Short mmCIF file of C-alpha atoms in Angstrom, two decimals:
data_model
loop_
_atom_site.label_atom_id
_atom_site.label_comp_id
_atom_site.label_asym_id
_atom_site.label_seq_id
_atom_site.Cartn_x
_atom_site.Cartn_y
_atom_site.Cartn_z
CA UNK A 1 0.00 0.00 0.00
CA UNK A 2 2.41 2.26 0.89
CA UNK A 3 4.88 1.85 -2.41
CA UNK A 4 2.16 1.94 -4.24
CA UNK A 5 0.63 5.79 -2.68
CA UNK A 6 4.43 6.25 -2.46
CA UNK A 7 4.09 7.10 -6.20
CA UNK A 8 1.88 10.55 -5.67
CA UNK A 9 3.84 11.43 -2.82
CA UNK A 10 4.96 14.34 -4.81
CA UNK A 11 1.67 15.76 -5.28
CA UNK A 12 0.23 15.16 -1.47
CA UNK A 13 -0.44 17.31 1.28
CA UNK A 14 2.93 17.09 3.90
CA UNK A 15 0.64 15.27 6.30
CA UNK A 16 1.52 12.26 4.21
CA UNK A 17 4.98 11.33 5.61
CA UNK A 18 2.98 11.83 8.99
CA UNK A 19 0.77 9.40 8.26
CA UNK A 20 2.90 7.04 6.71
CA UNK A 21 5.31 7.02 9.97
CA UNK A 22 2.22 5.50 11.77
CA UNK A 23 2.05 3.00 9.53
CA UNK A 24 5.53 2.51 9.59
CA UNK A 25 5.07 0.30 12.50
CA UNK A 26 4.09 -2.55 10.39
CA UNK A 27 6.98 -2.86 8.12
CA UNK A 28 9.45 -3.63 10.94
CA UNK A 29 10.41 -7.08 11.20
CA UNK A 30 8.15 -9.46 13.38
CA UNK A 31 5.38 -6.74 13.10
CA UNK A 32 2.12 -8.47 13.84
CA UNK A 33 -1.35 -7.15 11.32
CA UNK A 34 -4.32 -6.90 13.32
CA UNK A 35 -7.29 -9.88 12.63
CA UNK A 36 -9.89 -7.06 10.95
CA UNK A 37 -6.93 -6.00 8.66
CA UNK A 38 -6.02 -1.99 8.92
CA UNK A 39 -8.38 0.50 7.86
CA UNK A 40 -11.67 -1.59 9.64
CA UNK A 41 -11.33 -0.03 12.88
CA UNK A 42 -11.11 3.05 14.77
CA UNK A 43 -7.51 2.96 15.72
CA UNK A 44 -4.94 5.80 14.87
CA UNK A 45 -3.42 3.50 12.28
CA UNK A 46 -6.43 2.90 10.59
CA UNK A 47 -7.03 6.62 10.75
CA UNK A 48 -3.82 7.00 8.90
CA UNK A 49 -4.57 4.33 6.04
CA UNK A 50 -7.93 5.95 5.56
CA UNK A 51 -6.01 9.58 5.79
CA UNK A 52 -4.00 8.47 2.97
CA UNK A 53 -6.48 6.99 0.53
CA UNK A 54 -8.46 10.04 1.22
CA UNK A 55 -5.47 12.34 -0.28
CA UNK A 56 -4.51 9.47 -3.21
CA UNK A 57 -8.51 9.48 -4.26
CA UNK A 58 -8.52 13.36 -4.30
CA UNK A 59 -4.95 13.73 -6.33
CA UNK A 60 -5.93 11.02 -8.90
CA UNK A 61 -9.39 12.64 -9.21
CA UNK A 62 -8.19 16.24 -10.47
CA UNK A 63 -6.03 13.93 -12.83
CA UNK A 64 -7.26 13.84 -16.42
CA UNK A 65 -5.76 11.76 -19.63
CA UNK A 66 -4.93 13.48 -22.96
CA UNK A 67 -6.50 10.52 -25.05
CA UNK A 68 -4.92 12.40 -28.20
CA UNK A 69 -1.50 12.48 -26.62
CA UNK A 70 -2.09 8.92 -25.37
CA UNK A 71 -3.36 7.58 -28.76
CA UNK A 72 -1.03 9.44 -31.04
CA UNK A 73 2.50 8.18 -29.01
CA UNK A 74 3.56 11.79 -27.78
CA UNK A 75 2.76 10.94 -24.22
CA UNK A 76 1.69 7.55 -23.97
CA UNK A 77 -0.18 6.05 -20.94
CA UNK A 78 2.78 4.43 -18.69
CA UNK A 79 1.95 1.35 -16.71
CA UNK A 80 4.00 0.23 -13.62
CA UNK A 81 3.03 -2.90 -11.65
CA UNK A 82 4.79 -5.25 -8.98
CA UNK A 83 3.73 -7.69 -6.75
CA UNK A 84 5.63 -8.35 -2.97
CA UNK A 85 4.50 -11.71 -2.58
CA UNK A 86 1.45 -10.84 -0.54
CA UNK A 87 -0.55 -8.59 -2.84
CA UNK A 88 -0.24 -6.45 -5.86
CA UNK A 89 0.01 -2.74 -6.87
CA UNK A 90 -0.15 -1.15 -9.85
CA UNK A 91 -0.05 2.69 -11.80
CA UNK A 92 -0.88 4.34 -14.82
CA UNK A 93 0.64 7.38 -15.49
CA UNK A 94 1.19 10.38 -18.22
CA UNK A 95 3.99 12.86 -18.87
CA UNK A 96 2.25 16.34 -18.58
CA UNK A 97 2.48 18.40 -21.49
CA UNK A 98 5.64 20.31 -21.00
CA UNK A 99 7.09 17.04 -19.85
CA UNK A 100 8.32 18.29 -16.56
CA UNK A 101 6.47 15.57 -14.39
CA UNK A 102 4.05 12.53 -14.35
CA UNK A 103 0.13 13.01 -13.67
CA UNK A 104 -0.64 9.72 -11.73
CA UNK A 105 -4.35 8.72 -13.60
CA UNK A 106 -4.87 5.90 -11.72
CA UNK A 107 -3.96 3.36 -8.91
CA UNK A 108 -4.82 -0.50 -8.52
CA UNK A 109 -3.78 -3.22 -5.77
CA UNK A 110 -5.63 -6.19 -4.26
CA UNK A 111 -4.31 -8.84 -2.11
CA UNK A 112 -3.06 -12.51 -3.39
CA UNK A 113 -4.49 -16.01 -1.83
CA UNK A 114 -2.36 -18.42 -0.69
CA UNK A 115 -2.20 -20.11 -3.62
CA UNK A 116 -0.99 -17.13 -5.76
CA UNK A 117 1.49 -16.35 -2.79
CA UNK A 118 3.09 -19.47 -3.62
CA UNK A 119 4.12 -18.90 -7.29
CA UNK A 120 7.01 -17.79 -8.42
CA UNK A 121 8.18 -14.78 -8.65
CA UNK A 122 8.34 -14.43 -12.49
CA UNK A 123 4.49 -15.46 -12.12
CA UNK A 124 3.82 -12.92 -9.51
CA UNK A 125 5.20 -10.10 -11.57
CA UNK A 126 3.57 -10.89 -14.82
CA UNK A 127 0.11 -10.96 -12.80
CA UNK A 128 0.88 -7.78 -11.51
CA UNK A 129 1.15 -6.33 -14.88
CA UNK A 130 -1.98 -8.32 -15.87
CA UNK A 131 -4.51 -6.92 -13.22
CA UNK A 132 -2.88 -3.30 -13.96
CA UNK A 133 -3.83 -3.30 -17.34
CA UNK A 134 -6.92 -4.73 -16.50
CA UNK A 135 -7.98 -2.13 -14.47
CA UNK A 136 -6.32 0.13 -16.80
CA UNK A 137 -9.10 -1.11 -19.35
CA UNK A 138 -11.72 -0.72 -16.70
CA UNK A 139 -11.10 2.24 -15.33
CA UNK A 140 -9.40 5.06 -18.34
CA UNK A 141 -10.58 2.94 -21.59
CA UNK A 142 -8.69 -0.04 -24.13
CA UNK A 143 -5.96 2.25 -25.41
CA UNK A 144 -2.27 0.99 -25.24
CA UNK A 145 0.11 1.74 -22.48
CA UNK A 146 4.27 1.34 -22.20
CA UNK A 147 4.50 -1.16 -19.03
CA UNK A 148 7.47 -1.10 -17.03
CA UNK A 149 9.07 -3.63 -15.05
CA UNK A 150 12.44 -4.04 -12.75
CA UNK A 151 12.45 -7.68 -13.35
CA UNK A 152 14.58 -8.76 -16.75
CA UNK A 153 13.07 -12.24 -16.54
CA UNK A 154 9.59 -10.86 -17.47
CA UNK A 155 11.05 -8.84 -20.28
CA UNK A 156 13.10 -11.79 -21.79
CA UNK A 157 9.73 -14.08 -22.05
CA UNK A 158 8.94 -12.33 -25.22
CA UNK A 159 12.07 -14.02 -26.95
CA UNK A 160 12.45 -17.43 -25.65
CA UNK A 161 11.35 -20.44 -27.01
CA UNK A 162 10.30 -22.35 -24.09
CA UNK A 163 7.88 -19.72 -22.61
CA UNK A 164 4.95 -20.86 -20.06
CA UNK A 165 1.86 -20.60 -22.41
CA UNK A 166 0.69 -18.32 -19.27
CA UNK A 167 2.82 -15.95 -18.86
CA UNK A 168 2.88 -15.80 -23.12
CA UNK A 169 -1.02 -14.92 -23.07
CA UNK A 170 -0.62 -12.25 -20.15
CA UNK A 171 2.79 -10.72 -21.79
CA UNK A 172 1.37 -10.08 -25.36
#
């Protein structure tokens, strides 16, 4: 959650790295998640994940795509997606017009069950692009986006011969 609102840091209120200090707590080793999950209840960490969707959804909302720029190739729709093992999180982004920064358009994540936990992690991070660009279809429209990845194994599918049939399908 928090690399994936990490991404419109730039654009949030300063109350942000506030908030995400109280969730901080949670990425330390042996860190224990509460049964209800965080957000359900009335604690001050919940207050601080809902704090922080709050600012993402209001960001992303005075957002808007340039389907000519987007269509044409000038400033195509940019996809990044990654998965840690437990869940997924994905972006779609476009270069505004004088180029000088990125306008975050839209944000995606869900969790993974414990039988997509156990895949591997060339798996994982093709699924992560996957659901991106299926939200990406959902949510701004079929148009083509550049999808980015950190892992070279995902990119090198597209040229060997002995590719899953899987991760062929959700790569082209």
């Amino acid at each position: 959650f928090l690399g994936c609102t990490n991404w419109l840091r730039f654009y949030m209120m300063a109350m942000y790295a506030t908030l995400c200090k109280i969730l901080g707590q949670f990425l330390k080793p042996g860190a224990e998640i509460p049964a209800q999950g965080i957000g359900a209840g009335k604690e001050v960490y919940d207050k601080a994940f809902k704090g922080i969707k709050i600012m993402a959804e209001h960001f992303i909302h005075l957002a808007v795509m340039d389907e000519a720029a987007a269509i044409d190739g000038s400033r195509p729709l940019e996809q990044l997606a990654e998965c840690s093992g437990i869940a997924w999180g994905g972006t779609n982004y476009q270069m505004t017009v004088d180029l000088s920064m990125f306008k975050v358009l839209m944000t995606a994540c869900k969790g993974l069950t414990p039988a997509q936990q156990a895949w591997p992690p060339l798996t994982l991070e093709a699924y992560a692009q996957l659901e991106t660009k299926r939200a990406q279809r959902r949510n701004l429209g079929e148009m083509r986006s550049i999808c980015w990845t950190d892992h070279a194994n995902v990119t090198k599918q597209q040229v060997l011969g002995d590719i899953d049939v899987k991760h062929l399908r959700w790569i082209s």
